[in-house]
PDB file of C-alpha atoms in Angstrom:
ATOM      1  CA  MET A 537      38.489 -39.970 -44.023  1.00 30.00           C
ATOM      2  CA  ARG A 538      40.589 -38.108 -43.122  1.00 31.00           C
ATOM      3  CA  VAL A 539      41.695 -37.578 -46.619  1.00 32.00           C
ATOM      4  CA  TRP A 540      38.947 -35.993 -47.380  1.00 36.00           C
ATOM      5  CA  VAL A 541      38.561 -33.872 -44.134  1.00 37.00           C
ATOM      6  CA  SER A 542      42.308 -32.364 -44.835  1.00 35.00           C
ATOM      7  CA  ALA A 543      41.380 -31.453 -48.485  1.00 35.00           C
ATOM      8  CA  ALA A 544      38.415 -29.698 -47.270  1.00 37.00           C
ATOM      9  CA  VAL A 545      40.309 -27.371 -44.668  1.00 37.00           C
ATOM     10  CA  VAL A 546      41.777 -26.041 -48.176  1.00 34.00           C
ATOM     11  CA  LEU A 547      38.746 -24.162 -49.151  1.00 34.00           C
ATOM     12  CA  LEU A 548      37.943 -23.583 -45.446  1.00 35.00           C
ATOM     13  CA  CYS A 549      38.519 -19.547 -44.080  1.00 36.00           C
ATOM     14  CA  LEU A 550      38.768 -17.592 -40.770  1.00 30.00           C
ATOM     15  CA  ALA A 551      36.463 -15.360 -39.822  1.00 33.00           C
ATOM     16  CA  SER A 552      35.171 -12.725 -36.801  1.00 32.00           C
ATOM     17  CA  SER A 553      31.600 -12.568 -35.526  1.00 34.00           C
ATOM     18  CA  GLY A 554      30.817  -9.058 -35.226  1.00 34.00           C
ATOM     19  CA  ALA A 555      27.463  -9.660 -34.296  1.00 35.00           C
ATOM     20  CA  HIS A 556      25.433  -9.105 -31.681  1.00 34.00           C
ATOM     21  CA  ALA A 557      22.523 -10.118 -29.868  1.00 34.00           C
ATOM     22  CA  GLN A 558      19.432  -7.932 -30.970  1.00 32.00           C
ATOM     23  CA  GLU A 559      16.353 -10.067 -29.184  1.00 36.00           C
ATOM     24  CA  HIS A 560      15.200 -12.781 -27.359  1.00 34.00           C
ATOM     25  CA  LEU A 561      13.793 -16.277 -28.971  1.00 34.00           C
ATOM     26  CA  VAL A 562      10.398 -16.781 -26.590  1.00 35.00           C
ATOM     27  CA  VAL A 563       8.371 -19.831 -26.701  1.00 43.00           C
ATOM     28  CA  LYS A 564       5.457 -19.990 -24.401  1.00 52.00           C
ATOM     29  CA  GLY A 565       1.238 -21.610 -25.109  1.00 62.00           C
ATOM     30  CA  TYR A 566       2.178 -23.608 -27.700  1.00 74.00           C
ATOM     31  CA  SER A 567      -0.586 -26.263 -27.570  1.00 84.00           C
ATOM     32  CA  SER A 568      -0.370 -29.893 -27.310  1.00 86.00           C
ATOM     33  CA  ASP A 569      -0.883 -30.320 -31.463  1.00 87.00           C
ATOM     34  CA  GLN A 570       1.876 -27.765 -32.036  1.00 85.00           C
ATOM     35  CA  THR A 571       4.081 -29.842 -29.697  1.00 88.00           C
ATOM     36  CA  SER A 572       3.544 -33.211 -31.269  1.00 88.00           C
ATOM     37  CA  HIS A 573       2.987 -31.448 -34.855  1.00 87.00           C
ATOM     38  CA  ALA A 574       7.112 -30.822 -34.244  1.00 88.00           C
ATOM     39  CA  VAL A 575       8.333 -33.863 -32.328  1.00 90.00           C
ATOM     40  CA  GLU A 576       7.183 -36.205 -35.145  1.00 88.00           C
ATOM     41  CA  GLU A 577       8.855 -32.946 -37.615  1.00 90.00           C
ATOM     42  CA  ILE A 578      12.438 -33.344 -36.034  1.00 91.00           C
ATOM     43  CA  VAL A 579      12.096 -37.554 -35.277  1.00 91.00           C
ATOM     44  CA  GLN A 580      11.895 -39.254 -38.324  1.00 84.00           C
ATOM     45  CA  PRO A 581      13.767 -41.982 -38.824  1.00 82.00           C
ATOM     46  CA  ARG A 582      13.610 -43.763 -42.717  1.00 77.00           C
ATOM     47  CA  THR A 583      10.928 -46.356 -43.104  1.00 72.00           C
ATOM     48  CA  ASP A 584      12.100 -49.608 -41.628  1.00 73.00           C
ATOM     49  CA  ARG A 585      14.724 -48.260 -39.603  1.00 79.00           C
ATOM     50  CA  GLN A 586      15.567 -46.879 -35.656  1.00 85.00           C
ATOM     51  CA  ILE A 587      16.320 -43.710 -34.574  1.00 88.00           C
ATOM     52  CA  ALA A 588      20.076 -43.056 -34.237  1.00 88.00           C
ATOM     53  CA  ARG A 589      21.562 -41.504 -31.999  1.00 90.00           C
ATOM     54  CA  TRP A 590      25.556 -41.992 -30.515  1.00 93.00           C
ATOM     55  CA  ASN A 591      26.559 -44.312 -28.199  1.00 87.00           C
ATOM     56  CA  GLN A 592      29.660 -43.848 -28.230  1.00 85.00           C
ATOM     57  CA  MET A 593      32.185 -40.930 -26.432  1.00 91.00           C
ATOM     58  CA  VAL A 594      31.732 -37.826 -29.379  1.00 95.00           C
ATOM     59  CA  CYS A 595      35.119 -36.027 -30.403  1.00 95.00           C
ATOM     60  CA  PRO A 596      34.618 -32.804 -31.959  1.00 96.00           C
ATOM     61  CA  GLN A 597      37.261 -31.491 -34.405  1.00 96.00           C
ATOM     62  CA  PHE A 598      36.275 -27.576 -34.781  1.00 96.00           C
ATOM     63  CA  VAL A 599      37.630 -26.416 -38.580  1.00 95.00           C
ATOM     64  CA  GLY A 600      38.431 -22.792 -39.435  1.00 94.00           C
ATOM     65  CA  PHE A 601      36.544 -21.090 -36.087  1.00 95.00           C
ATOM     66  CA  PRO A 602      38.372 -18.057 -34.501  1.00 94.00           C
ATOM     67  CA  ALA A 603      40.902 -19.724 -31.393  1.00 94.00           C
ATOM     68  CA  ASP A 604      38.290 -18.002 -28.692  1.00 96.00           C
ATOM     69  CA  VAL A 605      35.626 -18.716 -30.442  1.00 95.00           C
ATOM     70  CA  LYS A 606      36.728 -21.990 -30.812  1.00 95.00           C
ATOM     71  CA  LYS A 607      37.371 -22.574 -27.550  1.00 95.00           C
ATOM     72  CA  GLN A 608      34.274 -21.000 -26.351  1.00 96.00           C
ATOM     73  CA  PHE A 609      31.979 -23.681 -28.742  1.00 97.00           C
ATOM     74  CA  GLU A 610      33.950 -27.103 -27.440  1.00 96.00           C
ATOM     75  CA  ALA A 611      32.755 -25.976 -23.909  1.00 96.00           C
ATOM     76  CA  HIS A 612      29.030 -25.118 -25.312  1.00 97.00           C
ATOM     77  CA  LEU A 613      29.186 -28.218 -26.963  1.00 96.00           C
ATOM     78  CA  GLU A 614      31.033 -30.690 -23.885  1.00 96.00           C
ATOM     79  CA  ASP A 615      28.365 -28.642 -21.767  1.00 96.00           C
ATOM     80  CA  ARG A 616      25.370 -29.733 -23.978  1.00 96.00           C
ATOM     81  CA  PHE A 617      25.602 -33.264 -24.663  1.00 96.00           C
ATOM     82  CA  ALA A 618      26.614 -33.933 -21.541  1.00 95.00           C
ATOM     83  CA  ARG A 619      23.434 -32.473 -20.196  1.00 95.00           C
ATOM     84  CA  TYR A 620      21.933 -35.635 -21.720  1.00 95.00           C
ATOM     85  CA  GLY A 621      23.837 -38.457 -20.687  1.00 94.00           C
ATOM     86  CA  ILE A 622      26.874 -38.237 -23.713  1.00 94.00           C
ATOM     87  CA  PRO A 623      30.259 -37.814 -22.914  1.00 93.00           C
ATOM     88  CA  VAL A 624      32.421 -35.346 -24.884  1.00 94.00           C
ATOM     89  CA  LYS A 625      36.330 -35.510 -25.160  1.00 91.00           C
ATOM     90  CA  ALA A 626      38.599 -32.771 -26.853  1.00 85.00           C
ATOM     91  CA  HIS A 627      41.228 -33.821 -29.440  1.00 85.00           C
ATOM     92  CA  CYS A 628      41.042 -37.238 -30.427  1.00 88.00           C
ATOM     93  CA  PRO A 629      43.227 -38.715 -32.940  1.00 89.00           C
ATOM     94  CA  ILE A 630      39.980 -40.302 -34.973  1.00 89.00           C
ATOM     95  CA  PRO A 631      37.384 -37.307 -34.560  1.00 93.00           C
ATOM     96  CA  GLN A 632      33.402 -38.152 -35.383  1.00 93.00           C
ATOM     97  CA  LEU A 633      31.924 -34.570 -35.097  1.00 96.00           C
ATOM     98  CA  PHE A 634      33.541 -32.858 -37.931  1.00 96.00           C
ATOM     99  CA  ILE A 635      31.971 -29.314 -37.254  1.00 97.00           C
ATOM    100  CA  LEU A 636      33.727 -26.371 -40.398  1.00 96.00           C
ATOM    101  CA  THR A 637      33.586 -23.038 -40.722  1.00 95.00           C
ATOM    102  CA  THR A 638      33.541 -21.571 -44.209  1.00 94.00           C
ATOM    103  CA  VAL A 639      32.600 -18.577 -46.743  1.00 94.00           C
ATOM    104  CA  HIS A 640      32.377 -20.549 -49.891  1.00 93.00           C
ATOM    105  CA  GLU A 641      30.037 -23.806 -48.424  1.00 94.00           C
ATOM    106  CA  ASN A 642      29.153 -24.947 -52.530  1.00 93.00           C
ATOM    107  CA  ASP A 643      32.847 -24.882 -52.948  1.00 95.00           C
ATOM    108  CA  LEU A 644      33.154 -27.115 -50.047  1.00 94.00           C
ATOM    109  CA  ILE A 645      29.866 -29.370 -50.341  1.00 94.00           C
ATOM    110  CA  ASP A 646      31.201 -30.135 -53.635  1.00 94.00           C
ATOM    111  CA  HIS A 647      35.053 -30.890 -53.048  1.00 93.00           C
ATOM    112  CA  ILE A 648      33.506 -33.370 -50.587  1.00 92.00           C
ATOM    113  CA  LEU A 649      31.388 -34.961 -52.713  1.00 91.00           C
ATOM    114  CA  GLU A 650      33.988 -35.150 -54.965  1.00 91.00           C
ATOM    115  CA  ARG A 651      36.515 -37.090 -52.968  1.00 90.00           C
ATOM    116  CA  ASP A 652      33.850 -38.702 -50.796  1.00 88.00           C
ATOM    117  CA  PRO A 653      30.635 -39.203 -52.389  1.00 88.00           C
ATOM    118  CA  TYR A 654      29.615 -42.208 -49.542  1.00 85.00           C
ATOM    119  CA  LEU A 655      29.712 -38.702 -47.767  1.00 88.00           C
ATOM    120  CA  MET A 656      31.264 -41.181 -45.089  1.00 85.00           C
ATOM    121  CA  GLN A 657      28.339 -44.259 -45.158  1.00 79.00           C
ATOM    122  CA  GLY A 658      30.207 -47.210 -44.596  1.00 70.00           C
ATOM    123  CA  ILE A 659      32.709 -46.277 -42.147  1.00 67.00           C
ATOM    124  CA  ASP A 660      33.350 -48.320 -39.028  1.00 63.00           C
ATOM    125  CA  VAL A 661      30.388 -49.770 -39.576  1.00 59.00           C
ATOM    126  CA  SER A 662      30.153 -53.989 -38.713  1.00 58.00           C
ATOM    127  CA  ALA A 663      30.553 -55.386 -42.459  1.00 58.00           C
ATOM    128  CA  ALA A 664      27.513 -57.742 -41.501  1.00 57.00           C
ATOM    129  CA  PHE A 665      24.934 -55.047 -42.962  1.00 58.00           C
ATOM    130  CA  ALA A 666      24.253 -54.604 -46.360  1.00 57.00           C
ATOM    131  CA  ASP A 667      23.717 -51.119 -45.674  1.00 59.00           C
ATOM    132  CA  ASN A 668      27.975 -50.696 -45.988  1.00 62.00           C
ATOM    133  CA  PHE A 669      29.183 -47.913 -48.936  1.00 67.00           C
ATOM    134  CA  ARG A 670      25.780 -47.797 -50.598  1.00 73.00           C
ATOM    135  CA  LEU A 671      25.111 -43.797 -51.992  1.00 80.00           C
ATOM    136  CA  PRO A 672      23.486 -41.954 -49.754  1.00 82.00           C
ATOM    137  CA  PRO A 673      19.280 -41.033 -50.366  1.00 82.00           C
ATOM    138  CA  ALA A 674      19.375 -38.792 -53.486  1.00 87.00           C
ATOM    139  CA  ASP A 675      17.055 -36.468 -50.498  1.00 87.00           C
ATOM    140  CA  VAL A 676      20.239 -35.871 -48.862  1.00 89.00           C
ATOM    141  CA  ARG A 677      22.228 -35.632 -51.531  1.00 89.00           C
ATOM    142  CA  HIS A 678      19.553 -33.118 -52.383  1.00 92.00           C
ATOM    143  CA  ALA A 679      19.392 -31.445 -49.447  1.00 92.00           C
ATOM    144  CA  ILE A 680      22.929 -30.735 -49.166  1.00 94.00           C
ATOM    145  CA  ARG A 681      23.386 -28.906 -52.161  1.00 94.00           C
ATOM    146  CA  GLN A 682      20.928 -26.353 -50.801  1.00 94.00           C
ATOM    147  CA  ASP A 683      22.377 -22.806 -50.176  1.00 94.00           C
ATOM    148  CA  TYR A 684      21.587 -23.353 -46.215  1.00 96.00           C
ATOM    149  CA  PRO A 685      23.732 -21.230 -43.969  1.00 96.00           C
ATOM    150  CA  VAL A 686      24.315 -24.926 -41.692  1.00 97.00           C
ATOM    151  CA  ARG A 687      24.092 -28.378 -44.011  1.00 97.00           C
ATOM    152  CA  TRP A 688      25.160 -31.895 -42.509  1.00 96.00           C
ATOM    153  CA  PHE A 689      25.535 -35.202 -43.103  1.00 94.00           C
ATOM    154  CA  SER A 690      26.160 -38.103 -40.994  1.00 92.00           C
ATOM    155  CA  ASP A 691      27.517 -41.977 -40.958  1.00 89.00           C
ATOM    156  CA  VAL A 692      24.882 -44.084 -39.206  1.00 85.00           C
ATOM    157  CA  GLY A 693      25.899 -47.738 -38.626  1.00 79.00           C
ATOM    158  CA  ILE A 694      24.162 -50.843 -37.983  1.00 75.00           C
ATOM    159  CA  GLU A 695      25.597 -52.411 -34.831  1.00 73.00           C
ATOM    160  CA  TYR A 696      24.662 -56.063 -33.824  1.00 69.00           C
ATOM    161  CA  ASN A 697      24.317 -57.139 -30.443  1.00 62.00           C
ATOM    162  CA  GLY A 698      26.089 -60.307 -30.392  1.00 55.00           C
ATOM    163  CA  GLN A 699      27.892 -62.736 -33.048  1.00 44.00           C
ATOM    164  CA  THR A 700      26.531 -64.170 -36.406  1.00 43.00           C
ATOM    165  CA  GLY A 701      28.575 -66.576 -38.511  1.00 35.00           C
ATOM    166  CA  THR A 702      30.277 -65.220 -41.561  1.00 35.00           C
ATOM    167  CA  HIS A 703      28.573 -65.952 -45.047  1.00 36.00           C
ATOM    168  CA  LEU A 704      30.891 -67.415 -47.504  1.00 34.00           C
ATOM    169  CA  LEU A 705      31.375 -66.224 -50.343  1.00 37.00           C
ATOM    170  CA  ASN A 706      33.983 -67.683 -52.965  1.00 37.00           C
ATOM    171  CA  GLY A 707      35.510 -65.114 -56.029  1.00 41.00           C
ATOM    172  CA  ASN A 708      36.004 -61.343 -56.061  1.00 45.00           C
ATOM    173  CA  LEU A 709      35.152 -58.426 -54.593  1.00 44.00           C
ATOM    174  CA  PRO A 710      32.567 -55.836 -56.056  1.00 46.00           C
ATOM    175  CA  PRO A 711      34.380 -52.964 -57.624  1.00 50.00           C
ATOM    176  CA  ARG A 712      32.167 -50.897 -54.790  1.00 44.00           C
ATOM    177  CA  PHE A 713      34.248 -53.068 -52.002  1.00 44.00           C
ATOM    178  CA  GLY A 714      37.064 -52.286 -53.712  1.00 50.00           C
ATOM    179  CA  GLY A 715      37.505 -54.922 -55.861  1.00 50.00           C
ATOM    180  CA  GLY A 716      40.749 -58.086 -55.480  1.00 50.00           C
ATOM    181  CA  ARG A 717      40.091 -61.452 -54.160  1.00 47.00           C
ATOM    182  CA  ALA A 718      37.998 -62.636 -51.378  1.00 43.00           C
ATOM    183  CA  THR A 719      37.062 -65.599 -49.567  1.00 42.00           C
ATOM    184  CA  ALA A 720      34.646 -64.643 -47.622  1.00 41.00           C
ATOM    185  CA  LEU A 721      32.295 -61.960 -47.245  1.00 41.00           C
ATOM    186  CA  TYR A 722      29.134 -61.074 -45.676  1.00 41.00           C
ATOM    187  CA  ILE A 723      26.459 -61.011 -47.397  1.00 39.00           C
ATOM    188  CA  GLY A 724      23.453 -61.586 -46.010  1.00 45.00           C
ATOM    189  CA  GLU A 725      21.613 -59.198 -43.438  1.00 50.00           C
ATOM    190  CA  ILE A 726      20.587 -59.995 -39.401  1.00 50.00           C
ATOM    191  CA  PRO A 727      17.539 -60.028 -38.862  1.00 53.00           C
ATOM    192  CA  MET A 728      15.905 -56.877 -37.162  1.00 54.00           C
ATOM    193  CA  THR A 729      13.820 -59.000 -34.665  1.00 53.00           C
ATOM    194  CA  SER A 730      14.218 -61.837 -33.065  1.00 49.00           C
ATOM    195  CA  PHE A 731      11.707 -63.384 -30.434  1.00 48.00           C
ATOM    196  CA  LEU A 732      13.195 -61.427 -27.569  1.00 49.00           C
ATOM    197  CA  GLY A 733      12.807 -58.423 -28.886  1.00 54.00           C
ATOM    198  CA  SER A 734      15.678 -56.402 -31.299  1.00 61.00           C
ATOM    199  CA  ILE A 735      19.039 -58.127 -31.867  1.00 66.00           C
ATOM    200  CA  ARG A 736      20.055 -54.530 -33.652  1.00 73.00           C
ATOM    201  CA  HIS A 737      20.427 -50.372 -32.927  1.00 77.00           C
ATOM    202  CA  GLU A 738      21.716 -47.806 -35.061  1.00 84.00           C
ATOM    203  CA  ASP A 739      24.577 -45.688 -34.227  1.00 86.00           C
ATOM    204  CA  ILE A 740      25.886 -42.479 -35.365  1.00 90.00           C
ATOM    205  CA  LYS A 741      29.069 -43.015 -36.334  1.00 89.00           C
ATOM    206  CA  TYR A 742      30.454 -39.925 -37.545  1.00 92.00           C
ATOM    207  CA  MET A 743      28.897 -36.760 -38.622  1.00 95.00           C
ATOM    208  CA  ALA A 744      30.052 -33.471 -40.226  1.00 96.00           C
ATOM    209  CA  ILE A 745      28.535 -29.960 -40.153  1.00 97.00           C
ATOM    210  CA  THR A 746      29.026 -27.142 -42.562  1.00 97.00           C
ATOM    211  CA  VAL A 747      29.033 -23.318 -41.351  1.00 97.00           C
ATOM    212  CA  ASP A 748      28.916 -20.381 -44.132  1.00 96.00           C
ATOM    213  CA  LEU A 749      29.604 -16.972 -42.132  1.00 94.00           C
ATOM    214  CA  SER A 750      28.786 -15.266 -45.272  1.00 94.00           C
ATOM    215  CA  LYS A 751      25.576 -15.968 -44.509  1.00 94.00           C
ATOM    216  CA  MET A 752      25.943 -14.984 -40.723  1.00 93.00           C
ATOM    217  CA  GLU A 753      25.240 -11.380 -40.998  1.00 91.00           C
ATOM    218  CA  GLY A 754      23.557 -10.203 -37.337  1.00 91.00           C
ATOM    219  CA  VAL A 755      23.365 -13.829 -35.965  1.00 94.00           C
ATOM    220  CA  SER A 756      25.801 -13.940 -32.496  1.00 94.00           C
ATOM    221  CA  TRP A 757      27.780 -17.065 -32.027  1.00 95.00           C
ATOM    222  CA  PRO A 758      25.683 -18.852 -28.943  1.00 95.00           C
ATOM    223  CA  SER A 759      23.186 -18.828 -31.312  1.00 96.00           C
ATOM    224  CA  LEU A 760      24.688 -20.506 -33.980  1.00 97.00           C
ATOM    225  CA  PHE A 761      26.417 -22.827 -30.946  1.00 97.00           C
ATOM    226  CA  GLU A 762      22.853 -23.357 -30.546  1.00 97.00           C
ATOM    227  CA  TYR A 763      21.517 -24.055 -32.920  1.00 97.00           C
ATOM    228  CA  VAL A 764      24.272 -26.428 -34.685  1.00 98.00           C
ATOM    229  CA  SER A 765      24.770 -28.418 -30.629  1.00 97.00           C
ATOM    230  CA  MET A 766      20.678 -29.343 -31.023  1.00 97.00           C
ATOM    231  CA  VAL A 767      21.416 -30.494 -34.784  1.00 97.00           C
ATOM    232  CA  ALA A 768      24.525 -32.558 -33.825  1.00 97.00           C
ATOM    233  CA  LEU A 769      22.236 -34.037 -30.955  1.00 97.00           C
ATOM    234  CA  THR A 770      19.293 -35.244 -33.403  1.00 95.00           C
ATOM    235  CA  ASN A 771      20.584 -35.507 -36.498  1.00 94.00           C
ATOM    236  CA  PRO A 772      17.817 -34.367 -38.181  1.00 94.00           C
ATOM    237  CA  GLN A 773      16.261 -33.989 -41.774  1.00 93.00           C
ATOM    238  CA  LEU A 774      17.980 -30.537 -43.495  1.00 95.00           C
ATOM    239  CA  LYS A 775      15.001 -28.482 -44.559  1.00 94.00           C
ATOM    240  CA  ASP A 776      13.005 -26.238 -43.378  1.00 94.00           C
ATOM    241  CA  TYR A 777      11.196 -26.305 -40.146  1.00 93.00           C
ATOM    242  CA  ASP A 778       7.842 -25.459 -40.012  1.00 86.00           C
ATOM    243  CA  THR A 779       7.429 -24.768 -36.012  1.00 80.00           C
ATOM    244  CA  SER A 780       8.627 -21.518 -34.210  1.00 81.00           C
ATOM    245  CA  GLU A 781       8.727 -23.837 -30.636  1.00 86.00           C
ATOM    246  CA  THR A 782      11.978 -25.355 -31.585  1.00 92.00           C
ATOM    247  CA  ILE A 783      15.125 -23.519 -32.777  1.00 95.00           C
ATOM    248  CA  LEU A 784      15.479 -25.577 -35.702  1.00 95.00           C
ATOM    249  CA  GLY A 785      12.565 -23.817 -36.837  1.00 93.00           C
ATOM    250  CA  SER A 786      13.623 -20.688 -35.071  1.00 93.00           C
ATOM    251  CA  PHE A 787      17.240 -20.002 -36.573  1.00 95.00           C
ATOM    252  CA  VAL A 788      16.717 -20.949 -40.179  1.00 95.00           C
ATOM    253  CA  LYS A 789      13.506 -19.281 -41.992  1.00 93.00           C
ATOM    254  CA  HIS A 790      13.382 -20.407 -45.819  1.00 92.00           C
ATOM    255  CA  ARG A 791      17.187 -21.127 -46.089  1.00 93.00           C
ATOM    256  CA  LYS A 792      18.200 -18.087 -43.891  1.00 94.00           C
ATOM    257  CA  PRO A 793      19.393 -17.729 -40.075  1.00 94.00           C
ATOM    258  CA  GLN A 794      17.499 -15.486 -38.358  1.00 92.00           C
ATOM    259  CA  PRO A 795      19.600 -12.026 -36.553  1.00 90.00           C
ATOM    260  CA  GLY A 796      18.943 -11.795 -33.123  1.00 85.00           C
ATOM    261  CA  ASP A 797      19.775 -14.935 -29.885  1.00 89.00           C
ATOM    262  CA  PHE A 798      18.195 -17.937 -30.142  1.00 93.00           C
ATOM    263  CA  ALA A 799      18.221 -20.766 -27.244  1.00 95.00           C
ATOM    264  CA  MET A 800      17.177 -24.635 -27.466  1.00 95.00           C
ATOM    265  CA  THR A 801      13.425 -24.018 -26.409  1.00 93.00           C
ATOM    266  CA  ASP A 802      11.665 -26.120 -23.296  1.00 93.00           C
ATOM    267  CA  LEU A 803      10.926 -28.585 -26.345  1.00 93.00           C
ATOM    268  CA  ASP A 804      13.872 -29.159 -28.078  1.00 95.00           C
ATOM    269  CA  ASP A 805      15.518 -30.179 -24.168  1.00 96.00           C
ATOM    270  CA  ALA A 806      12.333 -32.460 -23.947  1.00 94.00           C
ATOM    271  CA  VAL A 807      12.570 -34.344 -27.371  1.00 94.00           C
ATOM    272  CA  VAL A 808      16.805 -34.678 -26.782  1.00 96.00           C
ATOM    273  CA  ARG A 809      16.154 -35.853 -22.867  1.00 95.00           C
ATOM    274  CA  GLU A 810      13.571 -38.131 -24.414  1.00 93.00           C
ATOM    275  CA  PHE A 811      15.694 -38.667 -27.374  1.00 90.00           C
ATOM    276  CA  TYR A 812      18.963 -40.287 -25.195  1.00 92.00           C
ATOM    277  CA  THR A 813      16.202 -42.262 -22.106  1.00 89.00           C
ATOM    278  CA  ASP A 814      14.593 -44.121 -24.362  1.00 76.00           C
ATOM    279  CA  ASP A 815      15.034 -48.196 -25.975  1.00 75.00           C
ATOM    280  CA  ARG A 816      17.689 -47.254 -28.913  1.00 72.00           C
ATOM    281  CA  ALA A 817      16.683 -51.059 -29.882  1.00 72.00           C
ATOM    282  CA  GLU A 818      12.626 -50.821 -30.851  1.00 78.00           C
ATOM    283  CA  ASP A 819      11.534 -49.804 -34.599  1.00 80.00           C
ATOM    284  CA  GLY A 820      11.524 -45.788 -35.424  1.00 82.00           C
ATOM    285  CA  ARG A 821       7.661 -45.173 -35.900  1.00 85.00           C
ATOM    286  CA  GLU A 822       6.640 -46.226 -32.982  1.00 87.00           C
ATOM    287  CA  GLU A 823       9.446 -44.746 -31.014  1.00 87.00           C
ATOM    288  CA  THR A 824       8.871 -41.971 -32.842  1.00 89.00           C
ATOM    289  CA  GLN A 825       5.292 -41.983 -31.533  1.00 90.00           C
ATOM    290  CA  LYS A 826       5.999 -42.965 -27.497  1.00 91.00           C
ATOM    291  CA  ILE A 827       9.153 -39.773 -27.688  1.00 91.00           C
ATOM    292  CA  ALA A 828       5.732 -37.227 -29.255  1.00 91.00           C
ATOM    293  CA  SER A 829       3.445 -38.527 -26.240  1.00 92.00           C
ATOM    294  CA  ASP A 830       6.075 -38.644 -23.512  1.00 92.00           C
ATOM    295  CA  VAL A 831       7.202 -34.880 -24.499  1.00 92.00           C
ATOM    296  CA  THR A 832       3.775 -33.509 -24.970  1.00 91.00           C
ATOM    297  CA  ALA A 833       2.891 -35.582 -21.437  1.00 90.00           C
ATOM    298  CA  SER A 834       5.612 -33.292 -20.352  1.00 90.00           C
ATOM    299  CA  LEU A 835       4.953 -29.795 -21.621  1.00 90.00           C
ATOM    300  CA  HIS A 836       1.178 -30.470 -21.294  1.00 87.00           C
ATOM    301  CA  PRO A 837       0.605 -32.221 -17.616  1.00 80.00           C
TER     302      PRO A 837
END
């Protein structure tokens, strides 16, 4: 993993902001239906999967930012994550969250895909699960090739709440596992649930966010900090969002960042708060419905 990161750094370049806040986002008066729609648009686990969250201390690494901006960004991200109970530690030997700046984003993404077509899938993930070292879904690979000003991808690992035996496999490892002789290999996947409920949960293991500074004209640094924080906290789909009640739909429209001063809204705050409060082992669709219901109730008493 550290190989492709170091190679990607070659493509990065520094840029100063030259940006000033022009207007302020004010979110108010939206209906309960709009709230519910916005939540379900943000929180979209894949079919038969759970909602992936950070469940460990997060060590970010900022690459390509001016020194003063990097310091502000680090403080902002730490504050945002701490608000929802997620500890952040800077300057770790092995970071989990990479935030990279460039003015040649397509080149950077192409280089990452060339060096790591798996997009970190399977790194530090339990060998018990068949998700290891599979190519990411086609929609993920397609999205990060589109000309969004901020792009992201992540490694979501499935963790098992307990111990299990090893399924023995005598023979050669398949090429996707590096080849070679195997004496034992997990070839089965632990069931989703037991009689006592779910015995597994999904964690965000690593995440990479790229920022194209060549597309940030008129955008303030604080707006970018807020947007990236929301992305890093929730790992949403990379797409254009319909709603303007969340920073995801306000800051980027039709793949373009909007000039002005934007911040995470009350709706964003409520979503993230429920996101990190609810049971991480629940079925994803049921949990999404619960988050939508709880957020709507909190904003529309």
